[in-house]
Amino acid sequence: MDRRRFIGQTIAGGIWLGRGAAAPQIPLREIAQDASVFIEREEPAQPHKGKVLAAIQPHSDDLPLFAGGTVLKLIKEGYSGILIRTSNDEMAGRGATMGEVVLNNEKDNFEVARRLGLKKIFDLHYRNHEFDAVSPGELRHRLIFIFRLMKVDTVICYDPWGHYEENPDHYVSAQCVEAACWMAGGRWDLPEHFEAGLEPHAVKEKYYFARGPQLVNRVVDISAVIDQKVEVNRANVAQGPAGEEGARLRAQLASKKLRLPILGNDDETANRQYIKHIVLKEDADLGRKYGLQFAEPFHYIGPKEPMLDTYIKENAVPV
Ligand SMILES: [Zn+2]
């Protein structure tokens, strides 16, 4: 037996899933068919109308790569949404100076939000790669303020319990988001907010994504929005896969008298197809396991029914 597979299928008795290039020593997408994984399918109506989604990412390329399809789907199904970017993205991407890198990524992030259908951006601008030096309390307080101000119902962000995540920007942001979600509902947390007109408001639903292994309990069908997800990724010019990678690969192969049919016959098609079929290949691989075309995996935490209500429902008898 493949030892890594053994680990993947026995820890927590559940479903573990790898994602992305961050943890290459762990087999990716080790998901077994299991009744505990809920498949969230496309909704024809708008069941989420009136609800507010906060899509949260440390860097401009996180959501587009790992959860862009689900954000697009939820917005299509009625959510209104905001984008919170926690870092200033100063360490990654194009630019002659660090200042230019920050500006280029900031512009890309605006375009990412627009293409995702998110109406407002909160840029927190903490320094890239330095989140283990950020005060968790300060970041948490800023998030609580935004959750109360915007009356956020649902967040989508990195999994604070994802394994083998090496980037402190990812795991510190995720931990602060998780704590802020419930503390935002507390009447003694940051009471000065209430003097300013805000009210306690807890976040009730969470979609957590990860680059490495995580406990997956929800697979979201993104087949209907995959082409839009490609376009969201193309907005990341500074550090994402928006460039000419597809065209370059096509030219390289041609010089060796080879061709990938999937890349088509022109550079523009090659660039799009490169993202759809190579950069986002894991979305197709996961989809195939669940009878879908393209899918994204999450650890989902939903609203909890109060324990007393459940107890009454299960045990009360007519008198
Ligand atoms: Zn990132």
PDB file of C-alpha atoms and ligand atoms in Angstrom:
ATOM      1  CA  MET A   1       0.000   0.000   0.000  1.00  0.00           C
ATOM      2  CA  ASP A   2       1.166   3.487  -0.751  1.00  0.00           C
ATOM      3  CA  ARG A   3       2.016   4.798   2.710  1.00  0.00           C
ATOM      4  CA  ARG A   4       0.894   8.306   1.924  1.00  0.00           C
ATOM      5  CA  ARG A   5      -2.400   6.999   0.696  1.00  0.00           C
ATOM      6  CA  PHE A   6      -2.768   4.978   3.879  1.00  0.00           C
ATOM      7  CA  ILE A   7      -2.266   8.122   5.932  1.00  0.00           C
ATOM      8  CA  GLY A   8      -4.641  10.006   3.708  1.00  0.00           C
ATOM      9  CA  GLN A   9      -7.432   7.537   4.253  1.00  0.00           C
ATOM     10  CA  THR A  10      -7.107   6.848   7.932  1.00  0.00           C
ATOM     11  CA  ILE A  11      -6.439  10.093   9.741  1.00  0.00           C
ATOM     12  CA  ALA A  12      -9.682  11.241  11.313  1.00  0.00           C
ATOM     13  CA  GLY A  13     -11.386   8.351   9.533  1.00  0.00           C
ATOM     14  CA  GLY A  14     -12.302  10.810   6.867  1.00  0.00           C
ATOM     15  CA  ILE A  15     -11.493  12.276   3.548  1.00  0.00           C
ATOM     16  CA  TRP A  16      -8.249  14.084   2.994  1.00  0.00           C
ATOM     17  CA  LEU A  17      -7.499  16.092   0.006  1.00  0.00           C
ATOM     18  CA  GLY A  18      -4.356  17.633  -1.369  1.00  0.00           C
ATOM     19  CA  ARG A  19      -4.380  20.666  -3.531  1.00  0.00           C
ATOM     20  CA  GLY A  20      -1.826  22.771  -5.309  1.00  0.00           C
ATOM     21  CA  ALA A  21       1.917  22.599  -5.537  1.00  0.00           C
ATOM     22  CA  ALA A  22       2.676  23.415  -1.916  1.00  0.00           C
ATOM     23  CA  ALA A  23       2.822  19.877  -0.609  1.00  0.00           C
ATOM     24  CA  PRO A  24       4.166  17.698  -3.410  1.00  0.00           C
ATOM     25  CA  GLN A  25       5.102  14.870  -1.038  1.00  0.00           C
ATOM     26  CA  ILE A  26       1.414  14.270  -0.325  1.00  0.00           C
ATOM     27  CA  PRO A  27      -0.658  12.726  -3.115  1.00  0.00           C
ATOM     28  CA  LEU A  28      -3.119  15.283  -4.350  1.00  0.00           C
ATOM     29  CA  ARG A  29      -6.847  14.871  -4.321  1.00  0.00           C
ATOM     30  CA  GLU A  30      -6.906  11.645  -2.332  1.00  0.00           C
ATOM     31  CA  ILE A  31     -10.651  11.591  -2.077  1.00  0.00           C
ATOM     32  CA  ALA A  32     -12.633   8.415  -1.877  1.00  0.00           C
ATOM     33  CA  GLN A  33     -16.287   8.343  -2.792  1.00  0.00           C
ATOM     34  CA  ASP A  34     -17.892   8.850   0.576  1.00  0.00           C
ATOM     35  CA  ALA A  35     -21.325   9.705   1.795  1.00  0.00           C
ATOM     36  CA  SER A  36     -19.878  12.358   4.105  1.00  0.00           C
ATOM     37  CA  VAL A  37     -18.853  14.508   1.138  1.00  0.00           C
ATOM     38  CA  PHE A  38     -21.727  16.730   0.088  1.00  0.00           C
ATOM     39  CA  ILE A  39     -21.858  17.739  -3.554  1.00  0.00           C
ATOM     40  CA  GLU A  40     -23.057  21.306  -3.892  1.00  0.00           C
ATOM     41  CA  ARG A  41     -24.676  21.524  -7.280  1.00  0.00           C
ATOM     42  CA  GLU A  42     -25.698  24.493  -9.351  1.00  0.00           C
ATOM     43  CA  GLU A  43     -28.933  26.126  -8.208  1.00  0.00           C
ATOM     44  CA  PRO A  44     -31.189  27.376 -10.976  1.00  0.00           C
ATOM     45  CA  ALA A  45     -32.832  29.985  -8.741  1.00  0.00           C
ATOM     46  CA  GLN A  46     -31.261  32.503  -6.376  1.00  0.00           C
ATOM     47  CA  PRO A  47     -31.448  30.812  -2.967  1.00  0.00           C
ATOM     48  CA  HIS A  48     -28.852  33.142  -1.458  1.00  0.00           C
ATOM     49  CA  LYS A  49     -30.565  36.419  -2.277  1.00  0.00           C
ATOM     50  CA  GLY A  50     -30.123  38.873   0.589  1.00  0.00           C
ATOM     51  CA  LYS A  51     -27.031  37.147   1.958  1.00  0.00           C
ATOM     52  CA  VAL A  52     -23.540  38.689   2.061  1.00  0.00           C
ATOM     53  CA  LEU A  53     -20.383  36.802   1.127  1.00  0.00           C
ATOM     54  CA  ALA A  54     -16.880  37.877   2.183  1.00  0.00           C
ATOM     55  CA  ALA A  55     -14.277  36.339  -0.112  1.00  0.00           C
ATOM     56  CA  ILE A  56     -10.977  36.628   1.731  1.00  0.00           C
ATOM     57  CA  GLN A  57      -7.469  36.174   0.368  1.00  0.00           C
ATOM     58  CA  PRO A  58      -3.989  37.193   1.489  1.00  0.00           C
ATOM     59  CA  HIS A  59      -2.824  37.540  -2.132  1.00  0.00           C
ATOM     60  CA  SER A  60      -4.485  38.484  -5.375  1.00  0.00           C
ATOM     61  CA  ASP A  61      -4.138  34.996  -6.876  1.00  0.00           C
ATOM     62  CA  ASP A  62      -5.442  32.826  -4.003  1.00  0.00           C
ATOM     63  CA  LEU A  63      -9.182  32.981  -4.615  1.00  0.00           C
ATOM     64  CA  PRO A  64      -8.885  32.888  -8.413  1.00  0.00           C
ATOM     65  CA  LEU A  65      -6.891  29.640  -8.285  1.00  0.00           C
ATOM     66  CA  PHE A  66      -8.540  27.765  -5.434  1.00  0.00           C
ATOM     67  CA  ALA A  67     -12.080  29.068  -5.014  1.00  0.00           C
ATOM     68  CA  GLY A  68     -12.881  31.377  -7.926  1.00  0.00           C
ATOM     69  CA  GLY A  69     -15.494  29.014  -9.331  1.00  0.00           C
ATOM     70  CA  THR A  70     -17.368  28.789  -6.049  1.00  0.00           C
ATOM     71  CA  VAL A  71     -17.345  32.565  -5.545  1.00  0.00           C
ATOM     72  CA  LEU A  72     -18.752  33.013  -9.064  1.00  0.00           C
ATOM     73  CA  LYS A  73     -21.384  30.361  -8.405  1.00  0.00           C
ATOM     74  CA  LEU A  74     -22.494  31.853  -5.077  1.00  0.00           C
ATOM     75  CA  ILE A  75     -22.744  35.358  -6.558  1.00  0.00           C
ATOM     76  CA  LYS A  76     -24.752  33.955  -9.475  1.00  0.00           C
ATOM     77  CA  GLU A  77     -27.069  32.331  -6.936  1.00  0.00           C
ATOM     78  CA  GLY A  78     -27.903  35.596  -5.219  1.00  0.00           C
ATOM     79  CA  TYR A  79     -25.160  36.553  -2.774  1.00  0.00           C
ATOM     80  CA  SER A  80     -23.806  40.082  -2.783  1.00  0.00           C
ATOM     81  CA  GLY A  81     -20.104  39.980  -2.097  1.00  0.00           C
ATOM     82  CA  ILE A  82     -17.032  41.821  -0.901  1.00  0.00           C
ATOM     83  CA  LEU A  83     -13.352  41.005  -1.333  1.00  0.00           C
ATOM     84  CA  ILE A  84     -10.929  41.313   1.570  1.00  0.00           C
ATOM     85  CA  ARG A  85      -7.229  41.135   0.653  1.00  0.00           C
ATOM     86  CA  THR A  86      -5.074  40.992   3.750  1.00  0.00           C
ATOM     87  CA  SER A  87      -1.563  41.523   2.305  1.00  0.00           C
ATOM     88  CA  ASN A  88      -0.053  44.142  -0.004  1.00  0.00           C
ATOM     89  CA  ASP A  89       1.430  41.497  -2.352  1.00  0.00           C
ATOM     90  CA  GLU A  90       4.805  43.223  -2.374  1.00  0.00           C
ATOM     91  CA  MET A  91       6.829  40.020  -2.758  1.00  0.00           C
ATOM     92  CA  ALA A  92       5.413  38.466  -5.891  1.00  0.00           C
ATOM     93  CA  GLY A  93       4.998  39.452  -9.476  1.00  0.00           C
ATOM     94  CA  ARG A  94       6.134  41.896 -12.076  1.00  0.00           C
ATOM     95  CA  GLY A  95       7.558  45.340 -11.415  1.00  0.00           C
ATOM     96  CA  ALA A  96      10.938  47.091 -11.570  1.00  0.00           C
ATOM     97  CA  THR A  97      10.721  48.081  -7.917  1.00  0.00           C
ATOM     98  CA  MET A  98       8.853  46.791  -4.889  1.00  0.00           C
ATOM     99  CA  GLY A  99       6.551  49.808  -5.144  1.00  0.00           C
ATOM    100  CA  GLU A 100       5.656  48.859  -8.700  1.00  0.00           C
ATOM    101  CA  VAL A 101       4.993  45.275  -7.648  1.00  0.00           C
ATOM    102  CA  VAL A 102       2.566  46.519  -4.979  1.00  0.00           C
ATOM    103  CA  LEU A 103       0.789  48.765  -7.486  1.00  0.00           C
ATOM    104  CA  ASN A 104       0.579  46.106 -10.196  1.00  0.00           C
ATOM    105  CA  ASN A 105      -0.918  43.593  -7.791  1.00  0.00           C
ATOM    106  CA  GLU A 106      -3.313  46.167  -6.370  1.00  0.00           C
ATOM    107  CA  LYS A 107      -4.634  46.845  -9.883  1.00  0.00           C
ATOM    108  CA  ASP A 108      -4.959  43.131 -10.561  1.00  0.00           C
ATOM    109  CA  ASN A 109      -6.827  42.609  -7.300  1.00  0.00           C
ATOM    110  CA  PHE A 110      -9.363  45.276  -8.302  1.00  0.00           C
ATOM    111  CA  GLU A 111      -9.889  43.478 -11.592  1.00  0.00           C
ATOM    112  CA  VAL A 112     -10.153  40.097  -9.877  1.00  0.00           C
ATOM    113  CA  ALA A 113     -12.932  41.492  -7.660  1.00  0.00           C
ATOM    114  CA  ARG A 114     -14.736  42.960 -10.666  1.00  0.00           C
ATOM    115  CA  ARG A 115     -14.603  39.715 -12.611  1.00  0.00           C
ATOM    116  CA  LEU A 116     -15.764  37.728  -9.573  1.00  0.00           C
ATOM    117  CA  GLY A 117     -18.757  40.054  -9.256  1.00  0.00           C
ATOM    118  CA  LEU A 118     -17.641  41.353  -5.831  1.00  0.00           C
ATOM    119  CA  LYS A 119     -18.838  44.903  -5.256  1.00  0.00           C
ATOM    120  CA  LYS A 120     -16.438  46.269  -2.680  1.00  0.00           C
ATOM    121  CA  ILE A 121     -12.803  45.732  -1.741  1.00  0.00           C
ATOM    122  CA  PHE A 122     -11.162  46.035   1.659  1.00  0.00           C
ATOM    123  CA  ASP A 123      -7.376  46.047   1.201  1.00  0.00           C
ATOM    124  CA  LEU A 124      -5.699  45.580   4.581  1.00  0.00           C
ATOM    125  CA  HIS A 125      -2.155  45.913   3.157  1.00  0.00           C
ATOM    126  CA  TYR A 126      -0.202  43.953   5.748  1.00  0.00           C
ATOM    127  CA  ARG A 127       3.306  43.183   4.542  1.00  0.00           C
ATOM    128  CA  ASN A 128       3.616  40.164   2.310  1.00  0.00           C
ATOM    129  CA  HIS A 129       5.347  37.113   3.899  1.00  0.00           C
ATOM    130  CA  GLU A 130       5.360  38.828   7.301  1.00  0.00           C
ATOM    131  CA  PHE A 131       2.081  37.664   8.811  1.00  0.00           C
ATOM    132  CA  ASP A 132       3.749  35.789  11.636  1.00  0.00           C
ATOM    133  CA  ALA A 133       4.930  39.234  12.768  1.00  0.00           C
ATOM    134  CA  VAL A 134       1.438  40.749  12.491  1.00  0.00           C
ATOM    135  CA  SER A 135      -0.568  41.171  15.680  1.00  0.00           C
ATOM    136  CA  PRO A 136      -3.324  38.525  15.386  1.00  0.00           C
ATOM    137  CA  GLY A 137      -5.510  40.603  17.688  1.00  0.00           C
ATOM    138  CA  GLU A 138      -5.251  43.646  15.444  1.00  0.00           C
ATOM    139  CA  LEU A 139      -6.051  41.696  12.282  1.00  0.00           C
ATOM    140  CA  ARG A 140      -8.936  39.950  14.038  1.00  0.00           C
ATOM    141  CA  HIS A 141     -10.362  43.267  15.249  1.00  0.00           C
ATOM    142  CA  ARG A 142     -10.238  44.719  11.731  1.00  0.00           C
ATOM    143  CA  LEU A 143     -12.056  41.681  10.405  1.00  0.00           C
ATOM    144  CA  ILE A 144     -14.697  41.857  13.155  1.00  0.00           C
ATOM    145  CA  PHE A 145     -15.332  45.483  12.204  1.00  0.00           C
ATOM    146  CA  ILE A 146     -15.789  44.572   8.530  1.00  0.00           C
ATOM    147  CA  PHE A 147     -18.013  41.561   9.315  1.00  0.00           C
ATOM    148  CA  ARG A 148     -20.290  43.739  11.451  1.00  0.00           C
ATOM    149  CA  LEU A 149     -20.245  46.694   9.076  1.00  0.00           C
ATOM    150  CA  MET A 150     -21.084  44.629   5.994  1.00  0.00           C
ATOM    151  CA  LYS A 151     -23.284  42.112   7.895  1.00  0.00           C
ATOM    152  CA  VAL A 152     -21.323  39.194   6.455  1.00  0.00           C
ATOM    153  CA  ASP A 153     -23.202  35.876   6.494  1.00  0.00           C
ATOM    154  CA  THR A 154     -20.636  33.632   4.815  1.00  0.00           C
ATOM    155  CA  VAL A 155     -16.864  33.619   4.359  1.00  0.00           C
ATOM    156  CA  ILE A 156     -14.693  31.797   1.879  1.00  0.00           C
ATOM    157  CA  CYS A 157     -11.007  31.697   2.774  1.00  0.00           C
ATOM    158  CA  TYR A 158      -7.980  29.492   3.479  1.00  0.00           C
ATOM    159  CA  ASP A 159      -8.520  26.580   5.843  1.00  0.00           C
ATOM    160  CA  PRO A 160      -7.034  27.478   9.248  1.00  0.00           C
ATOM    161  CA  TRP A 161      -6.647  23.735   9.816  1.00  0.00           C
ATOM    162  CA  GLY A 162      -5.107  22.888   6.439  1.00  0.00           C
ATOM    163  CA  HIS A 163      -1.946  20.788   6.680  1.00  0.00           C
ATOM    164  CA  TYR A 164       1.542  21.522   5.368  1.00  0.00           C
ATOM    165  CA  GLU A 165       0.711  25.144   4.560  1.00  0.00           C
ATOM    166  CA  GLU A 166       4.074  26.892   4.482  1.00  0.00           C
ATOM    167  CA  ASN A 167       3.006  30.492   3.968  1.00  0.00           C
ATOM    168  CA  PRO A 168       2.326  32.457   7.184  1.00  0.00           C
ATOM    169  CA  ASP A 169       0.167  34.909   5.213  1.00  0.00           C
ATOM    170  CA  HIS A 170      -2.220  32.044   4.514  1.00  0.00           C
ATOM    171  CA  TYR A 171      -2.436  30.403   7.914  1.00  0.00           C
ATOM    172  CA  VAL A 172      -2.376  33.544  10.068  1.00  0.00           C
ATOM    173  CA  SER A 173      -5.080  35.218   7.954  1.00  0.00           C
ATOM    174  CA  ALA A 174      -7.179  32.045   8.134  1.00  0.00           C
ATOM    175  CA  GLN A 175      -6.864  31.738  11.909  1.00  0.00           C
ATOM    176  CA  CYS A 176      -7.855  35.376  12.403  1.00  0.00           C
ATOM    177  CA  VAL A 177     -10.843  34.982  10.073  1.00  0.00           C
ATOM    178  CA  GLU A 178     -12.058  31.917  11.937  1.00  0.00           C
ATOM    179  CA  ALA A 179     -11.923  33.631  15.333  1.00  0.00           C
ATOM    180  CA  ALA A 180     -13.438  36.863  13.984  1.00  0.00           C
ATOM    181  CA  CYS A 181     -16.420  34.946  12.580  1.00  0.00           C
ATOM    182  CA  TRP A 182     -17.820  34.049  15.991  1.00  0.00           C
ATOM    183  CA  MET A 183     -16.443  36.953  18.010  1.00  0.00           C
ATOM    184  CA  ALA A 184     -18.238  39.385  15.679  1.00  0.00           C
ATOM    185  CA  GLY A 185     -21.437  38.051  17.256  1.00  0.00           C
ATOM    186  CA  GLY A 186     -20.374  38.804  20.815  1.00  0.00           C
ATOM    187  CA  ARG A 187     -21.961  41.691  22.652  1.00  0.00           C
ATOM    188  CA  TRP A 188     -18.884  42.254  24.846  1.00  0.00           C
ATOM    189  CA  ASP A 189     -16.321  42.082  22.038  1.00  0.00           C
ATOM    190  CA  LEU A 190     -15.229  45.575  20.953  1.00  0.00           C
ATOM    191  CA  PRO A 191     -18.297  47.316  22.455  1.00  0.00           C
ATOM    192  CA  GLU A 192     -17.168  50.678  21.089  1.00  0.00           C
ATOM    193  CA  HIS A 193     -18.445  49.421  17.712  1.00  0.00           C
ATOM    194  CA  PHE A 194     -21.988  49.547  19.111  1.00  0.00           C
ATOM    195  CA  GLU A 195     -21.569  53.178  20.117  1.00  0.00           C
ATOM    196  CA  ALA A 196     -20.760  53.807  16.449  1.00  0.00           C
ATOM    197  CA  GLY A 197     -24.000  52.174  15.325  1.00  0.00           C
ATOM    198  CA  LEU A 198     -22.863  48.629  14.567  1.00  0.00           C
ATOM    199  CA  GLU A 199     -24.454  45.530  16.034  1.00  0.00           C
ATOM    200  CA  PRO A 200     -23.141  42.082  16.964  1.00  0.00           C
ATOM    201  CA  HIS A 201     -23.238  39.931  13.837  1.00  0.00           C
ATOM    202  CA  ALA A 202     -21.742  36.441  13.699  1.00  0.00           C
ATOM    203  CA  VAL A 203     -20.704  34.793  10.433  1.00  0.00           C
ATOM    204  CA  LYS A 204     -22.660  31.557  10.071  1.00  0.00           C
ATOM    205  CA  GLU A 205     -21.232  29.753   7.049  1.00  0.00           C
ATOM    206  CA  LYS A 206     -17.634  29.041   6.085  1.00  0.00           C
ATOM    207  CA  TYR A 207     -16.065  27.564   2.983  1.00  0.00           C
ATOM    208  CA  TYR A 208     -12.405  26.722   3.680  1.00  0.00           C
ATOM    209  CA  PHE A 209     -10.009  25.898   0.851  1.00  0.00           C
ATOM    210  CA  ALA A 210      -6.411  24.666   1.108  1.00  0.00           C
ATOM    211  CA  ARG A 211      -3.281  24.144  -0.947  1.00  0.00           C
ATOM    212  CA  GLY A 212      -2.259  21.023   0.962  1.00  0.00           C
ATOM    213  CA  PRO A 213      -4.227  18.183   2.537  1.00  0.00           C
ATOM    214  CA  GLN A 214      -7.418  19.108   4.340  1.00  0.00           C
ATOM    215  CA  LEU A 215     -10.534  17.423   5.620  1.00  0.00           C
ATOM    216  CA  VAL A 216     -12.924  17.834   2.731  1.00  0.00           C
ATOM    217  CA  ASN A 217     -16.651  17.518   3.307  1.00  0.00           C
ATOM    218  CA  ARG A 218     -17.975  19.508   0.357  1.00  0.00           C
ATOM    219  CA  VAL A 219     -17.313  19.453  -3.374  1.00  0.00           C
ATOM    220  CA  VAL A 220     -18.760  22.350  -5.352  1.00  0.00           C
ATOM    221  CA  ASP A 221     -19.761  21.858  -8.976  1.00  0.00           C
ATOM    222  CA  ILE A 222     -18.208  24.780 -10.888  1.00  0.00           C
ATOM    223  CA  SER A 223     -18.747  23.380 -14.391  1.00  0.00           C
ATOM    224  CA  ALA A 224     -21.129  26.182 -15.390  1.00  0.00           C
ATOM    225  CA  VAL A 225     -18.642  28.916 -14.450  1.00  0.00           C
ATOM    226  CA  ILE A 226     -15.304  27.352 -15.399  1.00  0.00           C
ATOM    227  CA  ASP A 227     -14.768  29.676 -18.361  1.00  0.00           C
ATOM    228  CA  GLN A 228     -15.462  32.665 -16.114  1.00  0.00           C
ATOM    229  CA  LYS A 229     -12.975  31.252 -13.608  1.00  0.00           C
ATOM    230  CA  VAL A 230     -10.376  31.195 -16.380  1.00  0.00           C
ATOM    231  CA  GLU A 231     -11.066  34.880 -17.080  1.00  0.00           C
ATOM    232  CA  VAL A 232     -10.703  35.718 -13.362  1.00  0.00           C
ATOM    233  CA  ASN A 233      -7.277  34.079 -13.392  1.00  0.00           C
ATOM    234  CA  ARG A 234      -6.359  36.062 -16.482  1.00  0.00           C
ATOM    235  CA  ALA A 235      -6.854  39.225 -14.425  1.00  0.00           C
ATOM    236  CA  ASN A 236      -3.744  38.348 -12.410  1.00  0.00           C
ATOM    237  CA  VAL A 237      -1.237  39.821 -14.843  1.00  0.00           C
ATOM    238  CA  ALA A 238       1.473  40.611 -12.274  1.00  0.00           C
ATOM    239  CA  GLN A 239       1.797  37.248 -10.560  1.00  0.00           C
ATOM    240  CA  GLY A 240      -0.833  34.908 -11.930  1.00  0.00           C
ATOM    241  CA  PRO A 241      -1.149  32.737 -14.989  1.00  0.00           C
ATOM    242  CA  ALA A 242      -2.550  35.530 -17.145  1.00  0.00           C
ATOM    243  CA  GLY A 243       0.426  35.827 -19.445  1.00  0.00           C
ATOM    244  CA  GLU A 244       1.549  34.085 -22.556  1.00  0.00           C
ATOM    245  CA  GLU A 245       2.324  30.705 -20.985  1.00  0.00           C
ATOM    246  CA  GLY A 246      -0.007  28.831 -23.309  1.00  0.00           C
ATOM    247  CA  ALA A 247       1.321  30.498 -26.427  1.00  0.00           C
ATOM    248  CA  ARG A 248       4.896  29.944 -25.257  1.00  0.00           C
ATOM    249  CA  LEU A 249       4.274  26.260 -24.613  1.00  0.00           C
ATOM    250  CA  ARG A 250       2.650  25.895 -28.016  1.00  0.00           C
ATOM    251  CA  ALA A 251       5.693  27.504 -29.687  1.00  0.00           C
ATOM    252  CA  GLN A 252       8.147  25.362 -27.700  1.00  0.00           C
ATOM    253  CA  LEU A 253       6.347  22.186 -28.672  1.00  0.00           C
ATOM    254  CA  ALA A 254       6.162  23.265 -32.307  1.00  0.00           C
ATOM    255  CA  SER A 255       9.939  23.748 -32.365  1.00  0.00           C
ATOM    256  CA  LYS A 256      10.200  20.090 -31.339  1.00  0.00           C
ATOM    257  CA  LYS A 257       7.614  19.079 -33.932  1.00  0.00           C
ATOM    258  CA  LEU A 258       5.051  18.391 -31.215  1.00  0.00           C
ATOM    259  CA  ARG A 259       1.575  19.709 -30.508  1.00  0.00           C
ATOM    260  CA  LEU A 260      -0.934  19.594 -27.678  1.00  0.00           C
ATOM    261  CA  PRO A 261      -4.330  19.554 -29.412  1.00  0.00           C
ATOM    262  CA  ILE A 262      -5.935  21.087 -26.320  1.00  0.00           C
ATOM    263  CA  LEU A 263      -3.989  24.338 -26.937  1.00  0.00           C
ATOM    264  CA  GLY A 264      -5.785  24.954 -30.234  1.00  0.00           C
ATOM    265  CA  ASN A 265      -4.432  26.782 -33.262  1.00  0.00           C
ATOM    266  CA  ASP A 266      -3.767  30.339 -32.115  1.00  0.00           C
ATOM    267  CA  ASP A 267      -2.012  32.060 -29.219  1.00  0.00           C
ATOM    268  CA  GLU A 268      -5.128  33.518 -27.599  1.00  0.00           C
ATOM    269  CA  THR A 269      -6.831  30.129 -27.480  1.00  0.00           C
ATOM    270  CA  ALA A 270      -3.612  28.564 -26.205  1.00  0.00           C
ATOM    271  CA  ASN A 271      -3.395  31.032 -23.309  1.00  0.00           C
ATOM    272  CA  ARG A 272      -6.980  30.372 -22.199  1.00  0.00           C
ATOM    273  CA  GLN A 273      -6.814  26.621 -22.683  1.00  0.00           C
ATOM    274  CA  TYR A 274      -3.514  26.479 -20.798  1.00  0.00           C
ATOM    275  CA  ILE A 275      -5.232  27.897 -17.708  1.00  0.00           C
ATOM    276  CA  LYS A 276      -8.377  25.799 -18.091  1.00  0.00           C
ATOM    277  CA  HIS A 277      -6.748  22.444 -18.715  1.00  0.00           C
ATOM    278  CA  ILE A 278      -3.269  22.697 -17.184  1.00  0.00           C
ATOM    279  CA  VAL A 279      -3.283  25.337 -14.401  1.00  0.00           C
ATOM    280  CA  LEU A 280      -6.741  24.224 -13.248  1.00  0.00           C
ATOM    281  CA  LYS A 281      -6.235  20.544 -14.038  1.00  0.00           C
ATOM    282  CA  GLU A 282      -7.039  19.543 -10.451  1.00  0.00           C
ATOM    283  CA  ASP A 283     -10.533  21.002 -10.864  1.00  0.00           C
ATOM    284  CA  ALA A 284     -11.128  18.599 -13.743  1.00  0.00           C
ATOM    285  CA  ASP A 285      -9.528  15.656 -11.900  1.00  0.00           C
ATOM    286  CA  LEU A 286     -11.720  16.253  -8.858  1.00  0.00           C
ATOM    287  CA  GLY A 287     -14.816  16.749 -10.988  1.00  0.00           C
ATOM    288  CA  ARG A 288     -14.262  13.429 -12.733  1.00  0.00           C
ATOM    289  CA  LYS A 289     -14.294  11.592  -9.392  1.00  0.00           C
ATOM    290  CA  TYR A 290     -17.737  12.985  -8.659  1.00  0.00           C
ATOM    291  CA  GLY A 291     -19.252  12.777 -12.121  1.00  0.00           C
ATOM    292  CA  LEU A 292     -18.835  16.506 -12.686  1.00  0.00           C
ATOM    293  CA  GLN A 293     -16.832  18.404 -15.290  1.00  0.00           C
ATOM    294  CA  PHE A 294     -15.042  20.783 -12.926  1.00  0.00           C
ATOM    295  CA  ALA A 295     -15.192  21.052  -9.141  1.00  0.00           C
ATOM    296  CA  GLU A 296     -13.568  22.723  -6.149  1.00  0.00           C
ATOM    297  CA  PRO A 297     -13.119  21.071  -2.713  1.00  0.00           C
ATOM    298  CA  PHE A 298     -13.804  22.664   0.681  1.00  0.00           C
ATOM    299  CA  HIS A 299     -14.137  22.052   4.342  1.00  0.00           C
ATOM    300  CA  TYR A 300     -17.551  23.589   4.895  1.00  0.00           C
ATOM    301  CA  ILE A 301     -19.007  24.658   8.222  1.00  0.00           C
ATOM    302  CA  GLY A 302     -22.687  25.551   8.119  1.00  0.00           C
ATOM    303  CA  PRO A 303     -25.128  27.260  10.448  1.00  0.00           C
ATOM    304  CA  LYS A 304     -25.754  25.293  13.603  1.00  0.00           C
ATOM    305  CA  GLU A 305     -29.234  24.656  14.913  1.00  0.00           C
ATOM    306  CA  PRO A 306     -29.359  25.435  18.654  1.00  0.00           C
ATOM    307  CA  MET A 307     -28.888  22.209  20.614  1.00  0.00           C
ATOM    308  CA  LEU A 308     -32.139  22.698  22.558  1.00  0.00           C
ATOM    309  CA  ASP A 309     -34.160  23.014  19.330  1.00  0.00           C
ATOM    310  CA  THR A 310     -32.648  19.773  18.042  1.00  0.00           C
ATOM    311  CA  TYR A 311     -33.288  18.010  21.343  1.00  0.00           C
ATOM    312  CA  ILE A 312     -36.935  19.111  21.394  1.00  0.00           C
ATOM    313  CA  LYS A 313     -37.398  18.090  17.765  1.00  0.00           C
ATOM    314  CA  GLU A 314     -36.011  14.624  18.450  1.00  0.00           C
ATOM    315  CA  ASN A 315     -37.572  13.961  21.837  1.00  0.00           C
ATOM    316  CA  ALA A 316     -40.732  15.978  22.422  1.00  0.00           C
ATOM    317  CA  VAL A 317     -44.042  14.076  22.369  1.00  0.00           C
ATOM    318  CA  PRO A 318     -47.616  15.393  22.218  1.00  0.00           C
ATOM    319  CA  VAL A 319     -49.394  15.747  25.572  1.00  0.00           C
TER     320      VAL A 319
HETATM  321 ZN    ZN B   1      -1.270  33.247  -1.438  1.00  0.00          ZN
END
